């Protein structure tokens, strides 16, 4: 049996843990630079506030409806997520962290377990130890566990946050209820094709022939179909090293001068290099991207990118930053107001196993220097050591006008309790 444990409105729930006076009130959390709504409380959903709503267009709506608005506090959300996942590991050694707020568990050798009670224990422990409310769906396959979780979330009063698909009757009933657009793994393109065949529910999808699904779609769609039939074909994905690493950001304002853009690109490149070293990998290539503000149609537009192949694999911030800055100098156009840029390192190989070149190799001084910089930044838990092409006084400079405290990661911002 598989379980999917999903945190309810995770970002909103994290804010409520440390501000319980907000329980029962409409809350939203905004994306990077306070752009759009990415998390809503049930109360905000009831007001008709759509997901992805641009914050600047809904300022009057927030004020009229007394909606509490927060900037994304990723350090808080990441720490709370790690606490939830650590608790889940106590219930099963087989776990797949699917996203920041949900995870799959596989129960091997739990045949005689009462899954309803076990799921309630999971929910109660997470709620007691972290304050985060969750829903749990349990079924014979991952895809059906997703369906079960959706039912538990949709009908909290009837299910008490837990739903188990443990019979053929429950499976058929769940798939008959499930809309085709809500089936896990079915995207918009596949939805259109299925609807053209009058396939509107999950049950319609599983009643299609295996041969037709494999012929018209792909092996991935066929595996999803078998999983929904109750035949396990989707296994837990264990954490693997990334095949590429990206750092992309929107600027806090538009830039039309090359110096500010070079500084940002250097910082993004160094971030990628740090992530490379963290997973003990090196890259063969660097991709640099630069684009203007696509929302301002009245201004000249420019969207461009460049791939730089490296002569040897590297994880050096010096080498990657130098390549990225050189590329951006060639991509930059005068008179364009740029809003977004990014760096991607790809062609990753492990540091202890890659092809050497007889004539070209990394400067041997780079590796001990990078190790020293990483050690100092870890020790002081901040980017104290930077390269010369970075602005020493700047960080990401994201717009976060409604940022809450870093209650669990910054000693200066922890809760203060007054006892009388």
Coordinates of C-alpha atoms in Angstrom, one line a residue:
X1 CA 0.0 0.0 0.0
X2 CA 1.1 3.6 -0.7
X3 CA 0.2 6.7 1.2
X4 CA 0.3 10.3 0.1
X5 CA 0.7 12.8 2.9
X6 CA -0.1 16.4 1.8
X7 CA 0.2 19.5 4.0
X8 CA -3.0 21.7 3.7
X9 CA -2.2 25.1 2.2
X10 CA 1.3 24.6 3.3
X11 CA 2.7 28.2 3.1
X12 CA -0.3 29.6 4.8
X13 CA -0.2 26.9 7.5
X14 CA 3.4 27.8 8.2
X15 CA 2.5 31.4 8.8
X16 CA -0.4 30.4 11.1
X17 CA 1.8 28.2 13.3
X18 CA 3.5 31.2 14.6
X19 CA 0.5 33.6 14.3
X20 CA -2.4 31.5 15.6
X21 CA -4.6 34.6 15.7
X22 CA -4.9 34.2 11.9
X23 CA -6.6 30.8 12.1
X24 CA -10.0 31.1 10.4
X25 CA -9.1 34.3 8.6
X26 CA -8.4 34.7 4.8
X27 CA -4.6 34.6 4.1
X28 CA -2.5 34.5 0.9
X29 CA 1.2 34.1 0.3
X30 CA 2.8 35.8 -2.7
X31 CA 5.5 34.6 -5.1
X32 CA 9.0 36.0 -5.6
X33 CA 9.0 39.8 -5.6
X34 CA 5.5 39.8 -4.3
X35 CA 4.2 39.0 -7.8
X36 CA 1.2 36.7 -7.6
X37 CA -0.8 34.5 -5.2
X38 CA 0.8 31.0 -4.8
X39 CA -0.9 29.8 -1.6
X40 CA -4.4 30.5 -0.3
X41 CA -6.2 29.6 2.9
X42 CA -9.6 28.0 2.5
X43 CA -11.2 31.3 3.6
X44 CA -9.4 33.1 0.8
X45 CA -10.6 30.5 -1.7
X46 CA -14.2 30.9 -0.5
X47 CA -13.9 34.6 -1.4
X48 CA -13.3 33.6 -5.0
X49 CA -9.7 34.6 -5.0
X50 CA -8.0 32.7 -7.9
X51 CA -4.7 31.0 -7.8
X52 CA -2.0 33.0 -9.5
X53 CA -3.9 36.3 -9.1
X54 CA -1.5 39.3 -9.7
X55 CA -1.0 41.1 -6.4
X56 CA -1.1 44.6 -7.9
X57 CA -4.5 43.9 -9.5
X58 CA -6.0 42.6 -6.3
X59 CA -4.8 45.3 -3.8
X60 CA -8.3 46.7 -3.4
X61 CA -9.7 43.2 -3.1
X62 CA -7.3 42.3 -0.3
X63 CA -8.2 45.5 1.6
X64 CA -12.0 45.2 1.1
X65 CA -12.1 41.6 2.3
X66 CA -9.5 42.0 5.1
X67 CA -7.2 39.4 3.4
X68 CA -3.8 39.0 5.3
X69 CA -1.0 39.1 2.7
X70 CA 2.5 37.6 3.2
X71 CA 5.7 37.6 1.1
X72 CA 7.2 34.1 0.6
X73 CA 9.4 33.2 3.6
X74 CA 11.3 30.3 2.0
X75 CA 13.7 29.7 4.9
X76 CA 10.8 29.2 7.2
X77 CA 8.9 27.0 4.8
X78 CA 11.9 24.9 4.0
X79 CA 12.7 24.3 7.6
X80 CA 9.1 23.3 8.5
X81 CA 9.1 21.0 5.5
X82 CA 12.2 19.2 6.7
X83 CA 10.5 18.7 10.1
X84 CA 7.4 17.2 8.5
X85 CA 9.5 14.8 6.4
X86 CA 11.6 13.8 9.4
X87 CA 8.3 12.8 11.2
X88 CA 7.1 10.8 8.2
X89 CA 10.4 8.8 8.2
X90 CA 9.3 7.4 11.6
X91 CA 6.3 5.7 10.0
X92 CA 8.0 4.0 7.0
X93 CA 11.6 3.7 5.8
X94 CA 10.4 3.9 2.2
X95 CA 9.7 7.5 1.5
X96 CA 9.7 9.8 -1.6
X97 CA 9.7 13.5 -0.9
X98 CA 7.6 14.6 -3.9
X99 CA 7.5 18.3 -3.2
X100 CA 8.0 20.8 -0.3
X101 CA 4.6 19.9 1.1
X102 CA 3.9 16.3 0.1
X103 CA 5.5 12.9 0.2
X104 CA 4.7 9.3 -0.7
X105 CA 5.2 6.5 1.8
X106 CA 5.3 2.8 0.9
X107 CA 4.1 0.3 3.5
X108 CA 5.9 -3.0 2.9
X109 CA 5.0 -5.8 5.3
X110 CA 2.1 -3.8 6.8
X111 CA -0.6 -6.2 5.6
X112 CA -2.3 -6.5 8.9
X113 CA -2.2 -2.8 9.7
X114 CA -5.3 -0.8 10.2
X115 CA -4.5 2.0 7.7
X116 CA -7.2 4.4 8.9
X117 CA -5.8 4.4 12.4
X118 CA -2.2 4.5 11.2
X119 CA -3.0 7.5 8.9
X120 CA -4.7 9.3 11.8
X121 CA -1.5 8.8 13.9
X122 CA 0.5 10.3 11.2
X123 CA -1.8 13.4 11.0
X124 CA -1.9 13.8 14.8
X125 CA 1.8 13.6 15.3
X126 CA 2.6 16.1 12.5
X127 CA 0.0 18.5 13.9
X128 CA 1.2 18.1 17.5
X129 CA 4.9 18.4 16.7
X130 CA 4.8 21.1 14.0
X131 CA 1.3 22.6 14.0
X132 CA 0.8 21.8 10.3
X133 CA -2.5 20.2 9.3
X134 CA -2.4 17.4 6.7
X135 CA -4.5 15.0 4.7
X136 CA -3.6 11.4 4.0
X137 CA -4.7 9.2 1.1
X138 CA -3.9 5.5 1.1
X139 CA -4.3 3.1 -1.8
X140 CA -2.6 0.1 -3.5
X141 CA -0.8 2.4 -6.0
X142 CA 0.7 5.9 -6.1
X143 CA -1.8 7.3 -8.6
X144 CA -4.7 6.0 -6.5
X145 CA -3.1 7.4 -3.3
X146 CA -3.2 10.7 -5.1
X147 CA -7.0 10.2 -5.7
X148 CA -7.6 9.1 -2.1
X149 CA -5.7 12.2 -0.8
X150 CA -7.9 14.5 -3.0
X151 CA -11.0 12.9 -1.6
X152 CA -9.7 13.4 2.0
X153 CA -9.0 17.0 1.3
X154 CA -12.3 17.6 -0.5
X155 CA -14.5 16.1 2.2
X156 CA -12.7 16.8 5.5
X157 CA -15.8 16.4 7.7
X158 CA -16.7 13.0 6.4
X159 CA -13.2 11.6 6.1
X160 CA -11.5 13.3 9.1
X161 CA -8.6 14.1 6.7
X162 CA -8.0 10.4 5.8
X163 CA -9.3 8.2 3.0
X164 CA -8.3 4.7 2.2
X165 CA -9.1 3.0 -1.1
X166 CA -8.9 -0.7 -0.1
X167 CA -11.6 -2.3 -2.2
X168 CA -12.7 -2.4 -5.9
X169 CA -15.9 -0.7 -5.0
X170 CA -14.1 2.3 -3.5
X171 CA -11.7 2.4 -6.5
X172 CA -14.5 2.6 -9.1
X173 CA -16.5 5.1 -7.0
X174 CA -13.4 7.4 -6.7
X175 CA -12.6 7.3 -10.4
X176 CA -16.2 7.9 -11.3
X177 CA -16.1 11.1 -9.1
X178 CA -12.6 12.3 -10.3
X179 CA -12.6 14.7 -13.2
X180 CA -10.1 14.0 -16.0
X181 CA -8.3 17.3 -15.5
X182 CA -7.7 16.3 -11.8
X183 CA -6.0 13.0 -12.6
X184 CA -2.4 13.2 -11.5
X185 CA -0.1 13.2 -14.5
X186 CA -2.6 14.3 -17.2
X187 CA -1.6 17.6 -18.6
X188 CA -3.5 20.1 -20.8
X189 CA -2.5 18.5 -24.1
X190 CA -3.5 15.0 -23.0
X191 CA -6.8 16.4 -21.6
X192 CA -7.8 17.8 -25.0
X193 CA -7.1 14.5 -26.7
X194 CA -9.0 12.5 -24.1
X195 CA -12.0 14.9 -24.1
X196 CA -12.2 14.5 -27.9
X197 CA -12.8 10.8 -27.2
X198 CA -15.6 11.8 -24.7
X199 CA -13.3 10.8 -21.8
X200 CA -14.3 13.2 -19.0
X201 CA -13.7 11.2 -15.8
X202 CA -11.0 9.0 -14.4
X203 CA -13.2 6.0 -14.9
X204 CA -13.5 6.8 -18.6
X205 CA -9.7 6.8 -18.9
X206 CA -9.1 3.4 -17.3
X207 CA -11.8 1.9 -19.5
X208 CA -9.8 2.7 -22.7
X209 CA -7.9 -0.2 -24.2
X210 CA -4.2 -0.6 -23.3
X211 CA -3.3 -0.9 -27.0
X212 CA -5.0 2.4 -27.9
X213 CA -3.4 4.3 -25.0
X214 CA 0.1 3.1 -25.8
X215 CA -0.4 3.8 -29.5
X216 CA -2.0 7.2 -29.2
X217 CA -0.1 8.5 -26.2
X218 CA 3.0 7.0 -24.5
X219 CA 4.3 4.4 -22.2
X220 CA 4.0 6.9 -19.4
X221 CA 0.2 7.3 -20.0
X222 CA -0.1 3.6 -20.1
X223 CA 1.6 3.2 -16.7
X224 CA -0.6 5.8 -15.2
X225 CA -3.7 3.9 -16.5
X226 CA -2.5 0.6 -15.0
X227 CA -1.8 2.4 -11.7
X228 CA -5.3 3.7 -11.7
X229 CA -6.5 0.2 -12.3
X230 CA -4.9 -0.8 -9.1
X231 CA -1.8 -2.5 -10.7
X232 CA 1.4 -0.9 -9.2
X233 CA 3.6 0.4 -12.1
X234 CA 4.9 3.6 -10.6
X235 CA 7.6 3.1 -8.0
X236 CA 9.0 5.4 -5.4
X237 CA 11.6 7.8 -6.9
X238 CA 14.6 7.9 -4.6
X239 CA 16.6 11.1 -4.5
X240 CA 19.1 11.3 -7.3
X241 CA 21.7 13.9 -8.2
X242 CA 20.3 16.6 -10.5
X243 CA 21.2 16.6 -14.2
X244 CA 21.2 20.4 -14.4
X245 CA 21.1 23.2 -11.9
X246 CA 19.5 26.6 -12.5
X247 CA 19.4 30.0 -10.8
X248 CA 17.0 32.4 -12.5
X249 CA 15.5 35.5 -11.0
X250 CA 13.5 38.6 -11.9
X251 CA 15.3 41.8 -11.0
X252 CA 13.8 44.1 -8.4
X253 CA 13.5 46.7 -11.2
X254 CA 14.4 46.9 -14.9
X255 CA 18.1 47.4 -15.8
X256 CA 19.4 49.0 -18.9
X257 CA 23.0 49.3 -17.9
X258 CA 25.5 46.4 -18.3
X259 CA 27.2 46.8 -14.9
X260 CA 24.2 45.9 -12.8
X261 CA 23.3 43.0 -15.1
X262 CA 26.9 41.6 -14.9
X263 CA 26.8 41.7 -11.1
X264 CA 23.5 39.8 -11.1
X265 CA 24.7 37.2 -13.6
X266 CA 27.9 36.7 -11.6
X267 CA 25.9 36.2 -8.4
X268 CA 23.6 33.7 -10.2
X269 CA 26.5 31.8 -11.6
X270 CA 28.2 31.5 -8.2
X271 CA 25.0 30.2 -6.7
X272 CA 24.9 27.5 -9.3
X273 CA 28.6 26.6 -8.6
X274 CA 27.8 26.3 -4.8
X275 CA 24.9 23.9 -5.6
X276 CA 27.3 21.9 -7.8
X277 CA 29.8 21.5 -5.0
X278 CA 27.0 20.6 -2.6
X279 CA 26.1 17.6 -4.7
X280 CA 29.7 16.9 -5.5
X281 CA 29.3 17.4 -9.3
X282 CA 31.0 19.4 -12.0
X283 CA 29.5 20.8 -15.2
X284 CA 30.5 20.6 -18.9
X285 CA 28.5 23.6 -20.0
X286 CA 26.9 26.9 -18.9
X287 CA 23.7 28.4 -20.3
X288 CA 23.1 32.2 -19.8
X289 CA 19.7 33.8 -20.4
X290 CA 18.6 37.4 -20.5
X291 CA 15.2 38.8 -21.2
X292 CA 13.3 42.1 -21.1
X293 CA 9.9 42.6 -19.4
X294 CA 7.4 40.7 -21.6
X295 CA 4.5 42.4 -19.8
X296 CA 5.5 45.8 -21.1
X297 CA 4.5 45.4 -24.7
X298 CA 5.1 49.1 -25.5
X299 CA 8.9 48.8 -24.8
X300 CA 11.5 47.1 -27.1
X301 CA 11.7 43.4 -26.4
X302 CA 14.8 41.2 -26.3
X303 CA 14.9 37.5 -25.2
X304 CA 18.2 35.7 -25.7
X305 CA 20.4 32.9 -24.4
X306 CA 23.9 31.5 -25.0
X307 CA 25.4 28.0 -24.4
X308 CA 29.1 28.0 -23.4
X309 CA 30.9 24.7 -23.6
X310 CA 33.7 24.4 -21.1
X311 CA 37.1 22.8 -22.0
X312 CA 37.0 20.7 -18.9
X313 CA 34.4 19.9 -16.1
X314 CA 34.4 22.4 -13.3
X315 CA 32.7 23.4 -10.1
X316 CA 34.7 26.5 -9.6
X317 CA 32.8 29.7 -8.9
X318 CA 35.6 31.6 -10.5
X319 CA 35.5 29.7 -13.8
X320 CA 31.7 29.5 -14.1
X321 CA 31.2 33.2 -13.1
X322 CA 33.9 34.4 -15.6
X323 CA 32.2 32.4 -18.5
X324 CA 28.7 33.7 -17.6
X325 CA 29.8 37.4 -17.4
X326 CA 31.7 37.1 -20.7
X327 CA 28.5 35.6 -22.3
X328 CA 26.3 38.4 -21.0
X329 CA 28.6 41.0 -22.4
X330 CA 28.0 39.6 -25.8
X331 CA 24.2 39.2 -25.3
X332 CA 23.5 42.6 -23.9
X333 CA 21.9 45.3 -26.2
X334 CA 21.8 49.0 -25.4
X335 CA 18.4 50.6 -25.1
X336 CA 16.7 47.5 -23.8
X337 CA 15.3 47.4 -20.2
X338 CA 16.0 44.0 -18.9
X339 CA 13.9 42.4 -16.2
X340 CA 15.0 38.8 -15.9
X341 CA 18.2 36.7 -16.2
X342 CA 19.4 33.3 -15.3
X343 CA 22.3 30.8 -15.4
X344 CA 22.0 27.0 -15.9
X345 CA 24.9 24.6 -15.5
X346 CA 24.4 21.3 -17.3
X347 CA 26.3 18.3 -18.5
X348 CA 26.9 17.3 -14.9
X349 CA 29.3 14.6 -13.9
X350 CA 30.4 13.4 -10.5
X351 CA 33.6 15.0 -9.2
X352 CA 35.2 11.6 -8.6
X353 CA 34.5 10.1 -12.0
X354 CA 34.9 12.1 -15.2
X355 CA 37.1 12.1 -18.3
X356 CA 40.4 13.9 -17.9
X357 CA 42.1 16.0 -20.6
X358 CA 45.8 15.6 -21.2
X359 CA 46.4 19.3 -21.8
X360 CA 43.5 21.3 -20.2
X361 CA 42.5 21.1 -16.6
X362 CA 41.2 23.2 -13.7
X363 CA 43.6 25.5 -11.9
X364 CA 44.7 23.4 -8.9
X365 CA 44.3 26.4 -6.6
X366 CA 40.6 26.7 -7.2
X367 CA 39.4 23.6 -5.3
X368 CA 41.0 24.4 -1.9
X369 CA 39.9 28.0 -2.3
X370 CA 36.3 26.9 -3.0
X371 CA 36.4 24.5 0.0
X372 CA 37.5 27.4 2.3
X373 CA 34.8 29.8 1.0
X374 CA 32.1 27.1 1.5
X375 CA 33.3 26.3 5.0
X376 CA 33.2 29.9 6.1
X377 CA 29.8 30.6 4.6
X378 CA 28.4 27.5 6.3
X379 CA 30.0 28.4 9.6
X380 CA 28.4 31.9 9.6
X381 CA 25.2 30.8 7.8
X382 CA 25.4 33.6 5.3
X383 CA 27.2 34.7 2.2
X384 CA 30.0 36.5 4.0
X385 CA 32.6 35.6 1.4
X386 CA 32.0 36.8 -2.1
X387 CA 34.0 37.2 -5.3
X388 CA 35.2 40.6 -6.4
X389 CA 32.6 40.9 -9.3
X390 CA 29.7 40.7 -6.7
X391 CA 28.3 43.6 -4.8
X392 CA 29.2 43.1 -1.2
X393 CA 26.1 44.9 0.1
X394 CA 23.6 43.1 -2.2
X395 CA 21.7 39.8 -1.8
X396 CA 18.9 38.7 -4.0
X397 CA 17.1 42.0 -3.5
X398 CA 13.7 40.5 -3.9
X399 CA 10.7 42.6 -3.1
X400 CA 9.4 41.2 0.2
X401 CA 7.4 44.0 1.7
X402 CA 5.2 41.6 3.8
X403 CA 7.8 39.1 5.0
X404 CA 7.2 37.4 8.3
X405 CA 10.0 36.5 10.8
X406 CA 12.3 33.5 10.3
X407 CA 11.0 32.0 13.5
X408 CA 13.0 28.7 13.2
X409 CA 16.2 29.7 11.4
X410 CA 17.3 33.0 12.8
X411 CA 18.0 33.3 16.5
X412 CA 17.2 37.0 16.5
X413 CA 13.7 36.4 15.2
X414 CA 12.5 33.5 17.3
X415 CA 9.3 33.8 19.3
X416 CA 9.5 35.6 22.6
X417 CA 7.2 34.1 25.3
X418 CA 6.3 36.3 28.3
X419 CA 5.2 34.4 31.5
X420 CA 3.2 36.1 34.1

